[in-house]
């Protein structure tokens, strides 16, 4: 069964080379996540610049009345862009809770504190956020250009500059090597400064787009109450499953062992051969009870998570799945044990339902760790049609099971998100985001 595993958990013990390697992996992972965040912020910064120019034009032309007609559209664009930025920041860190919907009428907007805060954010994000986003985009290009310069410098026209700064001309290999050293300097800047740049870019949004202290958070309280109820339901369901497994399986096996041992003890004097046969049956029943106990224990919290990490645990799931499954994990840092357990059970439930209901020929599980979030992507090429609160992942039509309900409850307990796309005919894609919870 084809599987691939690109997860590399560094050995953090004992110092020396493993410690250096672990530090380098963490620094590289943080830099890559920061660059992704900066480039994502560049997109909203460009839109912020357009909205800012539009708002300025509307303000100037309002003197002749034209701007008053554009103002409601500008305000809608502002509120929509602010909501988009809240969602983006929520994907890269703590959720940014927005205030009540802001007005789009001009008179109300002039005195609305939310609109004024969004305008202040707009001005900052369209300037400083734009510059930081451009830095996040250009720095890797500059590093790549200068680091690889010795490979192509002889192909450049005579007199062409040897560095991305536009300074110097490469005439010898020493000049080309000096340009490559500048590329290493760009790389060091990326590793050292990009996380701070990302925080600086996101700070105005977290300060100005969040709900103020006077905002009514009753909806959020209601959402958290529902989330807690879902978590308690999921916990109760899990306890019932464990109880049924112990009562219907293991307990019956142990009762059988007791009965057989009692019968063998009574027969040992008058029928040694029959007693030996009963003892063999008792041993077989005891072995089956032990196997069922191990299965129940793995269902509570798989020990493979602690021994081999999430990548190893998911690789084991793929190996036992009847549908060929590819596993691709890139999560340099470990998440909280409860989060990894939730991710494991989500993938286990999804693969089980794919094998039972989808008719798929192959499946794939991709796991990424980005900005304090664990991202799961589970796909199959089956018949599709999964969906609804009572549909199983990978199921076809209304005859699917209730796997998705259990997955939703587990994810809700961590305040995560779930997206399911399963058009008739397939493919089915399940996307899950979980906070790492460290």
Tab-separated table of C-alpha atoms in Angstrom:
chain	number	residue	atom	x	y	z
A	1	UNK	CA	0.000	0.000	0.000
A	2	UNK	CA	1.702	3.243	-1.083
A	3	UNK	CA	2.488	5.654	1.689
A	4	UNK	CA	4.899	8.521	2.020
A	5	UNK	CA	5.976	10.267	5.181
A	6	UNK	CA	7.995	13.452	5.152
A	7	UNK	CA	7.643	14.110	8.887
A	8	UNK	CA	10.969	14.530	10.655
A	9	UNK	CA	10.789	14.983	14.407
A	10	UNK	CA	14.163	16.237	15.572
A	11	UNK	CA	15.839	14.648	18.536
A	12	UNK	CA	15.813	17.393	21.110
A	13	UNK	CA	17.767	15.597	23.752
A	14	UNK	CA	21.382	15.766	24.697
A	15	UNK	CA	22.569	18.855	22.827
A	16	UNK	CA	25.189	18.533	20.093
A	17	UNK	CA	24.184	18.125	16.473
A	18	UNK	CA	20.607	16.931	17.189
A	19	UNK	CA	20.000	20.081	19.248
A	20	UNK	CA	21.380	22.317	16.498
A	21	UNK	CA	19.312	20.485	13.911
A	22	UNK	CA	16.167	20.871	16.012
A	23	UNK	CA	16.828	24.599	16.433
A	24	UNK	CA	17.424	25.017	12.705
A	25	UNK	CA	14.226	23.157	11.864
A	26	UNK	CA	12.210	25.313	14.264
A	27	UNK	CA	13.737	28.523	12.910
A	28	UNK	CA	13.139	27.498	9.313
A	29	UNK	CA	9.556	26.474	10.062
A	30	UNK	CA	8.853	29.768	11.831
A	31	UNK	CA	10.382	31.730	8.952
A	32	UNK	CA	8.356	29.869	6.327
A	33	UNK	CA	5.142	30.389	8.298
A	34	UNK	CA	5.984	34.081	8.745
A	35	UNK	CA	6.645	34.515	5.019
A	36	UNK	CA	3.329	32.870	4.204
A	37	UNK	CA	1.604	35.196	6.668
A	38	UNK	CA	3.344	38.253	5.188
A	39	UNK	CA	2.420	37.305	1.633
A	40	UNK	CA	-1.169	36.637	2.726
A	41	UNK	CA	-1.187	40.069	4.358
A	42	UNK	CA	0.140	41.539	1.121
A	43	UNK	CA	-3.071	40.488	-0.602
A	44	UNK	CA	-5.305	42.277	1.890
A	45	UNK	CA	-2.877	45.238	1.951
A	46	UNK	CA	-3.236	45.714	-1.807
A	47	UNK	CA	-7.017	45.647	-1.435
A	48	UNK	CA	-6.706	48.047	1.500
A	49	UNK	CA	-4.746	50.441	-0.701
A	50	UNK	CA	-7.479	50.336	-3.352
A	51	UNK	CA	-10.201	50.927	-0.754
A	52	UNK	CA	-8.161	53.745	0.799
A	53	UNK	CA	-7.790	55.488	-2.580
A	54	UNK	CA	-11.487	54.946	-3.260
A	55	UNK	CA	-12.374	56.418	0.132
A	56	UNK	CA	-10.146	59.438	-0.546
A	57	UNK	CA	-11.790	59.999	-3.938
A	58	UNK	CA	-15.227	59.694	-2.354
A	59	UNK	CA	-14.278	62.182	0.364
A	60	UNK	CA	-12.995	64.739	-2.153
A	61	UNK	CA	-15.899	64.368	-4.560
A	62	UNK	CA	-18.448	64.525	-1.748
A	63	UNK	CA	-18.070	68.310	-1.954
A	64	UNK	CA	-19.960	68.172	-5.244
A	65	UNK	CA	-22.322	65.408	-4.172
A	66	UNK	CA	-20.874	62.536	-6.195
A	67	UNK	CA	-18.913	61.148	-3.263
A	68	UNK	CA	-22.057	60.881	-1.144
A	69	UNK	CA	-23.424	58.391	-3.669
A	70	UNK	CA	-20.242	56.309	-3.513
A	71	UNK	CA	-19.924	56.411	0.275
A	72	UNK	CA	-22.221	53.433	1.048
A	73	UNK	CA	-20.302	51.267	-1.411
A	74	UNK	CA	-16.989	52.374	0.098
A	75	UNK	CA	-18.234	51.543	3.597
A	76	UNK	CA	-19.424	48.100	2.512
A	77	UNK	CA	-16.037	47.435	0.926
A	78	UNK	CA	-14.305	48.603	4.110
A	79	UNK	CA	-16.382	46.371	6.390
A	80	UNK	CA	-15.989	43.394	4.053
A	81	UNK	CA	-12.218	43.834	3.876
A	82	UNK	CA	-12.014	44.181	7.667
A	83	UNK	CA	-13.942	40.917	8.055
A	84	UNK	CA	-11.602	39.240	5.587
A	85	UNK	CA	-8.613	40.433	7.607
A	86	UNK	CA	-10.149	39.094	10.834
A	87	UNK	CA	-10.537	35.683	9.200
A	88	UNK	CA	-6.942	35.783	7.955
A	89	UNK	CA	-5.564	36.723	11.361
A	90	UNK	CA	-7.657	33.983	12.948
A	91	UNK	CA	-5.977	31.410	10.712
A	92	UNK	CA	-2.531	32.498	11.911
A	93	UNK	CA	-3.200	32.907	15.603
A	94	UNK	CA	-5.898	33.670	18.165
A	95	UNK	CA	-9.313	34.414	16.739
A	96	UNK	CA	-10.108	38.113	16.278
A	97	UNK	CA	-13.639	38.617	17.514
A	98	UNK	CA	-15.338	41.343	15.497
A	99	UNK	CA	-17.880	43.827	16.835
A	100	UNK	CA	-21.502	44.091	15.789
A	101	UNK	CA	-22.050	44.883	12.075
A	102	UNK	CA	-21.078	48.480	11.373
A	103	UNK	CA	-23.508	50.840	9.602
A	104	UNK	CA	-23.202	51.745	5.921
A	105	UNK	CA	-25.242	54.933	6.127
A	106	UNK	CA	-22.958	57.984	5.943
A	107	UNK	CA	-24.369	59.871	8.927
A	108	UNK	CA	-24.263	56.842	11.210
A	109	UNK	CA	-20.788	55.864	10.006
A	110	UNK	CA	-19.363	59.284	10.891
A	111	UNK	CA	-20.097	58.708	14.585
A	112	UNK	CA	-19.634	54.921	14.664
A	113	UNK	CA	-16.507	53.893	16.652
A	114	UNK	CA	-16.149	50.615	14.739
A	115	UNK	CA	-15.983	52.423	11.396
A	116	UNK	CA	-13.378	54.860	12.721
A	117	UNK	CA	-11.249	51.996	14.031
A	118	UNK	CA	-11.520	50.188	10.687
A	119	UNK	CA	-10.455	53.375	8.856
A	120	UNK	CA	-7.410	53.674	11.096
A	121	UNK	CA	-6.550	50.042	10.383
A	122	UNK	CA	-7.076	50.660	6.661
A	123	UNK	CA	-4.554	53.497	6.614
A	124	UNK	CA	-1.928	51.489	8.508
A	125	UNK	CA	-2.399	48.253	6.585
A	126	UNK	CA	-2.346	50.009	3.201
A	127	UNK	CA	1.026	51.574	4.039
A	128	UNK	CA	3.084	49.704	6.637
A	129	UNK	CA	1.318	46.394	6.021
A	130	UNK	CA	1.898	46.744	2.288
A	131	UNK	CA	5.619	47.436	2.751
A	132	UNK	CA	6.030	44.475	5.102
A	133	UNK	CA	4.119	42.225	2.719
A	134	UNK	CA	6.355	43.292	-0.161
A	135	UNK	CA	9.352	42.516	2.034
A	136	UNK	CA	7.984	39.041	2.720
A	137	UNK	CA	7.605	38.498	-1.022
A	138	UNK	CA	10.914	40.002	-2.190
A	139	UNK	CA	13.305	38.728	0.479
A	140	UNK	CA	13.101	35.049	-0.623
A	141	UNK	CA	13.525	36.105	-4.263
A	142	UNK	CA	16.598	38.187	-3.406
A	143	UNK	CA	18.054	35.345	-1.342
A	144	UNK	CA	17.494	32.854	-4.147
A	145	UNK	CA	18.871	35.202	-6.806
A	146	UNK	CA	22.127	35.962	-4.979
A	147	UNK	CA	22.710	32.495	-3.507
A	148	UNK	CA	22.481	30.868	-6.947
A	149	UNK	CA	24.454	33.620	-8.698
A	150	UNK	CA	27.647	31.503	-9.110
A	151	UNK	CA	25.631	29.009	-11.181
A	152	UNK	CA	24.638	31.467	-13.903
A	153	UNK	CA	26.894	34.544	-13.666
A	154	UNK	CA	28.868	33.619	-16.811
A	155	UNK	CA	25.646	33.649	-18.821
A	156	UNK	CA	24.951	37.302	-18.010
A	157	UNK	CA	25.904	40.129	-20.387
A	158	UNK	CA	29.266	41.753	-19.780
A	159	UNK	CA	29.068	44.481	-17.171
A	160	UNK	CA	25.861	43.189	-15.592
A	161	UNK	CA	25.575	43.757	-11.877
A	162	UNK	CA	26.506	40.834	-9.669
A	163	UNK	CA	24.176	41.554	-6.735
A	164	UNK	CA	20.486	42.163	-6.242
A	165	UNK	CA	21.357	45.550	-4.727
A	166	UNK	CA	22.621	46.786	-8.094
A	167	UNK	CA	26.139	47.234	-6.772
A	168	UNK	CA	29.261	45.628	-8.207
A	169	UNK	CA	30.093	43.702	-11.356
A	170	UNK	CA	31.170	40.072	-11.323
A	171	UNK	CA	34.378	39.557	-13.280
A	172	UNK	CA	35.867	36.612	-11.399
A	173	UNK	CA	34.709	33.621	-9.417
A	174	UNK	CA	35.612	35.523	-6.257
A	175	UNK	CA	33.087	38.225	-7.202
A	176	UNK	CA	30.430	35.591	-7.882
A	177	UNK	CA	31.150	33.942	-4.519
A	178	UNK	CA	30.814	37.307	-2.783
A	179	UNK	CA	27.353	37.675	-4.334
A	180	UNK	CA	26.459	34.206	-3.014
A	181	UNK	CA	27.540	35.299	0.469
A	182	UNK	CA	25.116	38.209	0.145
A	183	UNK	CA	22.417	35.624	-0.588
A	184	UNK	CA	23.279	33.870	2.651
A	185	UNK	CA	22.944	37.235	4.368
A	186	UNK	CA	19.429	37.619	2.931
A	187	UNK	CA	18.648	34.134	4.262
A	188	UNK	CA	19.871	35.113	7.722
A	189	UNK	CA	17.661	38.219	7.593
A	190	UNK	CA	14.673	36.049	6.675
A	191	UNK	CA	15.330	33.652	9.555
A	192	UNK	CA	15.896	36.436	12.061
A	193	UNK	CA	13.418	39.152	11.078
A	194	UNK	CA	10.499	37.573	9.227
A	195	UNK	CA	8.615	36.404	12.388
A	196	UNK	CA	8.858	39.924	13.835
A	197	UNK	CA	7.760	41.418	10.512
A	198	UNK	CA	4.717	39.164	10.482
A	199	UNK	CA	3.788	40.200	14.021
A	200	UNK	CA	4.245	43.855	13.127
A	201	UNK	CA	2.025	43.472	10.079
A	202	UNK	CA	-0.761	41.798	12.050
A	203	UNK	CA	-0.623	44.069	15.118
A	204	UNK	CA	-2.867	46.889	13.760
A	205	UNK	CA	-5.533	44.381	12.796
A	206	UNK	CA	-5.488	42.682	16.187
A	207	UNK	CA	-5.646	46.015	17.993
A	208	UNK	CA	-8.154	47.887	15.832
A	209	UNK	CA	-10.389	45.192	14.333
A	210	UNK	CA	-11.162	43.329	17.547
A	211	UNK	CA	-14.370	44.012	19.435
A	212	UNK	CA	-14.108	46.768	22.002
A	213	UNK	CA	-14.832	46.280	25.710
A	214	UNK	CA	-18.335	47.712	25.236
A	215	UNK	CA	-19.287	45.210	22.523
A	216	UNK	CA	-22.032	42.695	23.228
A	217	UNK	CA	-20.362	39.278	23.148
A	218	UNK	CA	-23.509	37.314	23.897
A	219	UNK	CA	-23.330	35.573	20.508
A	220	UNK	CA	-19.783	34.427	21.206
A	221	UNK	CA	-20.818	33.236	24.662
A	222	UNK	CA	-23.664	31.275	23.085
A	223	UNK	CA	-21.228	29.784	20.557
A	224	UNK	CA	-18.822	28.736	23.299
A	225	UNK	CA	-21.707	27.244	25.278
A	226	UNK	CA	-22.721	25.189	22.251
A	227	UNK	CA	-19.092	24.156	21.726
A	228	UNK	CA	-18.824	22.986	25.333
A	229	UNK	CA	-22.080	21.052	24.995
A	230	UNK	CA	-20.755	19.371	21.838
A	231	UNK	CA	-17.529	18.477	23.660
A	232	UNK	CA	-19.465	16.962	26.549
A	233	UNK	CA	-21.656	14.999	24.111
A	234	UNK	CA	-18.577	13.699	22.330
A	235	UNK	CA	-17.062	12.692	25.668
A	236	UNK	CA	-20.259	10.898	26.731
A	237	UNK	CA	-20.438	9.108	23.377
A	238	UNK	CA	-16.841	7.965	23.767
A	239	UNK	CA	-17.526	6.645	27.271
A	240	UNK	CA	-20.559	4.716	25.992
A	241	UNK	CA	-18.448	3.216	23.213
A	242	UNK	CA	-15.795	2.103	25.686
A	243	UNK	CA	-18.435	0.679	28.043
A	244	UNK	CA	-20.064	-1.306	25.220
A	245	UNK	CA	-16.704	-2.627	24.069
A	246	UNK	CA	-15.794	-3.793	27.582
A	247	UNK	CA	-19.259	-5.182	28.406
A	248	UNK	CA	-20.074	-6.917	25.122
A	249	UNK	CA	-16.585	-8.133	24.297
A	250	UNK	CA	-13.952	-8.343	27.001
A	251	UNK	CA	-16.324	-9.113	29.872
A	252	UNK	CA	-17.957	-11.990	27.965
A	253	UNK	CA	-14.528	-13.408	27.115
A	254	UNK	CA	-13.465	-13.320	30.765
A	255	UNK	CA	-16.714	-14.993	31.852
A	256	UNK	CA	-16.009	-17.730	29.331
A	257	UNK	CA	-12.490	-18.138	30.738
A	258	UNK	CA	-13.899	-18.462	34.287
A	259	UNK	CA	-16.477	-21.064	33.256
A	260	UNK	CA	-13.935	-23.117	31.327
A	261	UNK	CA	-11.398	-23.036	34.176
A	262	UNK	CA	-14.083	-24.172	36.649
A	263	UNK	CA	-15.136	-27.019	34.373
A	264	UNK	CA	-11.498	-28.045	33.816
A	265	UNK	CA	-10.827	-28.118	37.564
A	266	UNK	CA	-13.797	-30.455	38.103
A	267	UNK	CA	-12.722	-32.737	35.231
A	268	UNK	CA	-9.002	-32.897	35.929
A	269	UNK	CA	-9.282	-35.971	38.200
A	270	UNK	CA	-11.660	-38.127	36.171
A	271	UNK	CA	-10.897	-36.940	32.602
A	272	UNK	CA	-7.428	-35.365	32.245
A	273	UNK	CA	-7.643	-35.248	28.438
A	274	UNK	CA	-10.976	-33.378	28.529
A	275	UNK	CA	-9.620	-30.991	31.176
A	276	UNK	CA	-6.601	-30.214	28.967
A	277	UNK	CA	-8.935	-29.404	26.038
A	278	UNK	CA	-10.941	-27.030	28.262
A	279	UNK	CA	-7.734	-25.359	29.429
A	280	UNK	CA	-6.707	-24.767	25.816
A	281	UNK	CA	-10.092	-23.184	25.108
A	282	UNK	CA	-9.736	-21.036	28.242
A	283	UNK	CA	-6.279	-19.895	27.102
A	284	UNK	CA	-7.627	-18.995	23.656
A	285	UNK	CA	-10.491	-17.005	25.215
A	286	UNK	CA	-8.019	-15.197	27.521
A	287	UNK	CA	-5.839	-14.253	24.536
A	288	UNK	CA	-8.886	-12.899	22.717
A	289	UNK	CA	-9.846	-10.877	25.808
A	290	UNK	CA	-6.330	-9.399	25.948
A	291	UNK	CA	-6.514	-8.480	22.261
A	292	UNK	CA	-9.855	-6.748	22.797
A	293	UNK	CA	-8.463	-4.879	25.816
A	294	UNK	CA	-5.545	-3.645	23.704
A	295	UNK	CA	-8.000	-2.507	21.024
A	296	UNK	CA	-10.062	-0.587	23.587
A	297	UNK	CA	-6.905	1.005	25.034
A	298	UNK	CA	-5.766	2.106	21.574
A	299	UNK	CA	-9.226	3.587	21.004
A	300	UNK	CA	-8.891	5.735	24.139
A	301	UNK	CA	-5.462	7.208	23.289
A	302	UNK	CA	-3.235	5.364	20.808
A	303	UNK	CA	0.216	4.818	22.374
A	304	UNK	CA	1.733	5.158	18.900
A	305	UNK	CA	1.087	8.907	19.143
A	306	UNK	CA	3.478	9.180	22.067
A	307	UNK	CA	5.982	6.699	20.618
A	308	UNK	CA	6.142	7.791	16.956
A	309	UNK	CA	4.288	11.080	16.791
A	310	UNK	CA	1.380	12.023	14.557
A	311	UNK	CA	3.169	11.102	11.328
A	312	UNK	CA	3.934	7.561	12.508
A	313	UNK	CA	0.425	7.079	13.857
A	314	UNK	CA	-1.178	8.202	10.594
A	315	UNK	CA	1.187	6.014	8.588
A	316	UNK	CA	-0.049	3.059	10.639
A	317	UNK	CA	-3.655	4.011	9.852
A	318	UNK	CA	-2.873	4.171	6.144
A	319	UNK	CA	-1.170	0.778	6.241
A	320	UNK	CA	-4.302	-0.839	7.710
A	321	UNK	CA	-6.750	0.960	5.398
A	322	UNK	CA	-8.212	-1.230	2.624
A	323	UNK	CA	-8.089	1.757	0.246
A	324	UNK	CA	-4.546	2.702	-0.851
A	325	UNK	CA	-3.740	5.876	1.070
A	326	UNK	CA	-0.898	8.375	0.798
A	327	UNK	CA	0.210	10.175	3.975
A	328	UNK	CA	2.094	13.496	3.753
A	329	UNK	CA	2.920	15.156	7.086
A	330	UNK	CA	4.930	18.343	7.592
A	331	UNK	CA	4.611	19.352	11.235
A	332	UNK	CA	8.047	20.159	12.685
A	333	UNK	CA	6.631	21.022	16.111
A	334	UNK	CA	4.481	18.753	18.252
A	335	UNK	CA	0.979	19.903	19.145
A	336	UNK	CA	-0.849	19.311	22.413
A	337	UNK	CA	-1.594	15.629	23.029
A	338	UNK	CA	-5.359	16.209	22.896
A	339	UNK	CA	-5.035	17.986	19.535
A	340	UNK	CA	-2.919	15.193	18.043
A	341	UNK	CA	-5.397	12.634	19.383
A	342	UNK	CA	-8.270	14.542	17.772
A	343	UNK	CA	-6.391	14.706	14.462
A	344	UNK	CA	-5.704	10.957	14.693
A	345	UNK	CA	-9.342	10.070	15.357
A	346	UNK	CA	-10.568	12.428	12.604
A	347	UNK	CA	-8.314	10.692	10.063
A	348	UNK	CA	-9.229	7.243	11.429
A	349	UNK	CA	-12.972	7.952	11.147
A	350	UNK	CA	-12.571	9.472	7.685
A	351	UNK	CA	-10.535	6.524	6.348
A	352	UNK	CA	-12.989	4.032	7.875
A	353	UNK	CA	-15.927	5.675	6.128
A	354	UNK	CA	-13.995	6.054	2.879
A	355	UNK	CA	-13.329	2.303	2.911
A	356	UNK	CA	-16.965	1.457	3.788
A	357	UNK	CA	-19.011	3.864	1.701
A	358	UNK	CA	-17.090	5.832	-0.936
A	359	UNK	CA	-16.070	3.199	-3.485
A	360	UNK	CA	-12.785	5.096	-3.791
A	361	UNK	CA	-9.702	3.652	-5.451
A	362	UNK	CA	-7.277	5.830	-3.513
A	363	UNK	CA	-7.163	8.422	-0.744
A	364	UNK	CA	-4.694	11.001	0.501
A	365	UNK	CA	-4.098	12.652	3.871
A	366	UNK	CA	-2.065	15.862	4.058
A	367	UNK	CA	-1.102	17.444	7.389
A	368	UNK	CA	0.565	20.829	7.759
A	369	UNK	CA	1.472	22.964	10.774
A	370	UNK	CA	1.171	26.669	10.008
A	371	UNK	CA	1.002	29.649	12.338
A	372	UNK	CA	-0.044	27.739	15.413
A	373	UNK	CA	-2.717	25.790	13.493
A	374	UNK	CA	-2.767	22.140	12.481
A	375	UNK	CA	-4.267	21.772	9.002
A	376	UNK	CA	-5.690	18.429	7.816
A	377	UNK	CA	-6.710	17.717	4.220
A	378	UNK	CA	-8.342	14.327	3.531
A	379	UNK	CA	-9.383	13.500	-0.040
A	380	UNK	CA	-10.677	10.464	-1.927
A	381	UNK	CA	-11.710	9.799	-5.523
A	382	UNK	CA	-14.956	8.032	-4.584
A	383	UNK	CA	-18.543	8.626	-5.640
A	384	UNK	CA	-18.993	11.700	-3.438
A	385	UNK	CA	-22.325	12.794	-2.073
A	386	UNK	CA	-21.150	13.066	1.545
A	387	UNK	CA	-22.541	15.953	3.543
A	388	UNK	CA	-25.059	17.146	6.079
A	389	UNK	CA	-24.828	16.831	9.813
A	390	UNK	CA	-25.514	13.095	9.754
A	391	UNK	CA	-23.467	12.026	6.771
A	392	UNK	CA	-20.344	9.963	6.979
A	393	UNK	CA	-17.216	11.233	5.320
A	394	UNK	CA	-16.840	9.488	2.016
A	395	UNK	CA	-20.375	8.132	2.087
A	396	UNK	CA	-22.616	8.126	-0.872
A	397	UNK	CA	-25.968	9.776	-0.533
A	398	UNK	CA	-28.381	9.469	2.330
A	399	UNK	CA	-27.273	6.008	3.334
A	400	UNK	CA	-24.074	7.327	4.880
A	401	UNK	CA	-23.325	6.847	8.535
A	402	UNK	CA	-22.933	9.366	11.327
A	403	UNK	CA	-19.150	9.673	11.151
A	404	UNK	CA	-19.199	13.356	10.286
A	405	UNK	CA	-21.230	14.187	13.393
A	406	UNK	CA	-18.579	12.651	15.640
A	407	UNK	CA	-15.839	14.456	13.732
A	408	UNK	CA	-17.651	17.784	14.102
A	409	UNK	CA	-18.042	17.274	17.853
A	410	UNK	CA	-14.382	16.434	18.334
A	411	UNK	CA	-13.281	19.480	16.334
A	412	UNK	CA	-15.772	21.766	18.086
A	413	UNK	CA	-14.271	20.771	21.425
A	414	UNK	CA	-11.011	22.461	20.305
A	415	UNK	CA	-12.749	25.444	18.667
A	416	UNK	CA	-11.549	24.228	15.284
A	417	UNK	CA	-13.169	24.421	11.859
A	418	UNK	CA	-14.346	21.831	9.342
A	419	UNK	CA	-15.101	22.201	5.632
A	420	UNK	CA	-16.506	19.398	3.482
A	421	UNK	CA	-16.790	19.410	-0.304
A	422	UNK	CA	-18.328	16.276	-1.801
A	423	UNK	CA	-20.182	16.840	-5.076
A	424	UNK	CA	-22.022	13.859	-6.597
A	425	UNK	CA	-19.492	11.850	-8.533
A	426	UNK	CA	-16.652	13.022	-6.307
A	427	UNK	CA	-14.037	13.770	-5.312
A	428	UNK	CA	-14.623	14.274	-1.575
A	429	UNK	CA	-12.385	16.712	0.299
A	430	UNK	CA	-12.440	17.236	4.050
A	431	UNK	CA	-10.473	20.203	5.427
A	432	UNK	CA	-9.944	20.574	9.171
A	433	UNK	CA	-8.157	23.297	11.130
A	434	UNK	CA	-7.204	22.805	14.772
A	435	UNK	CA	-5.307	25.148	17.090
A	436	UNK	CA	-2.088	23.471	18.160
A	437	UNK	CA	-2.881	24.255	21.782
A	438	UNK	CA	0.718	24.506	22.999
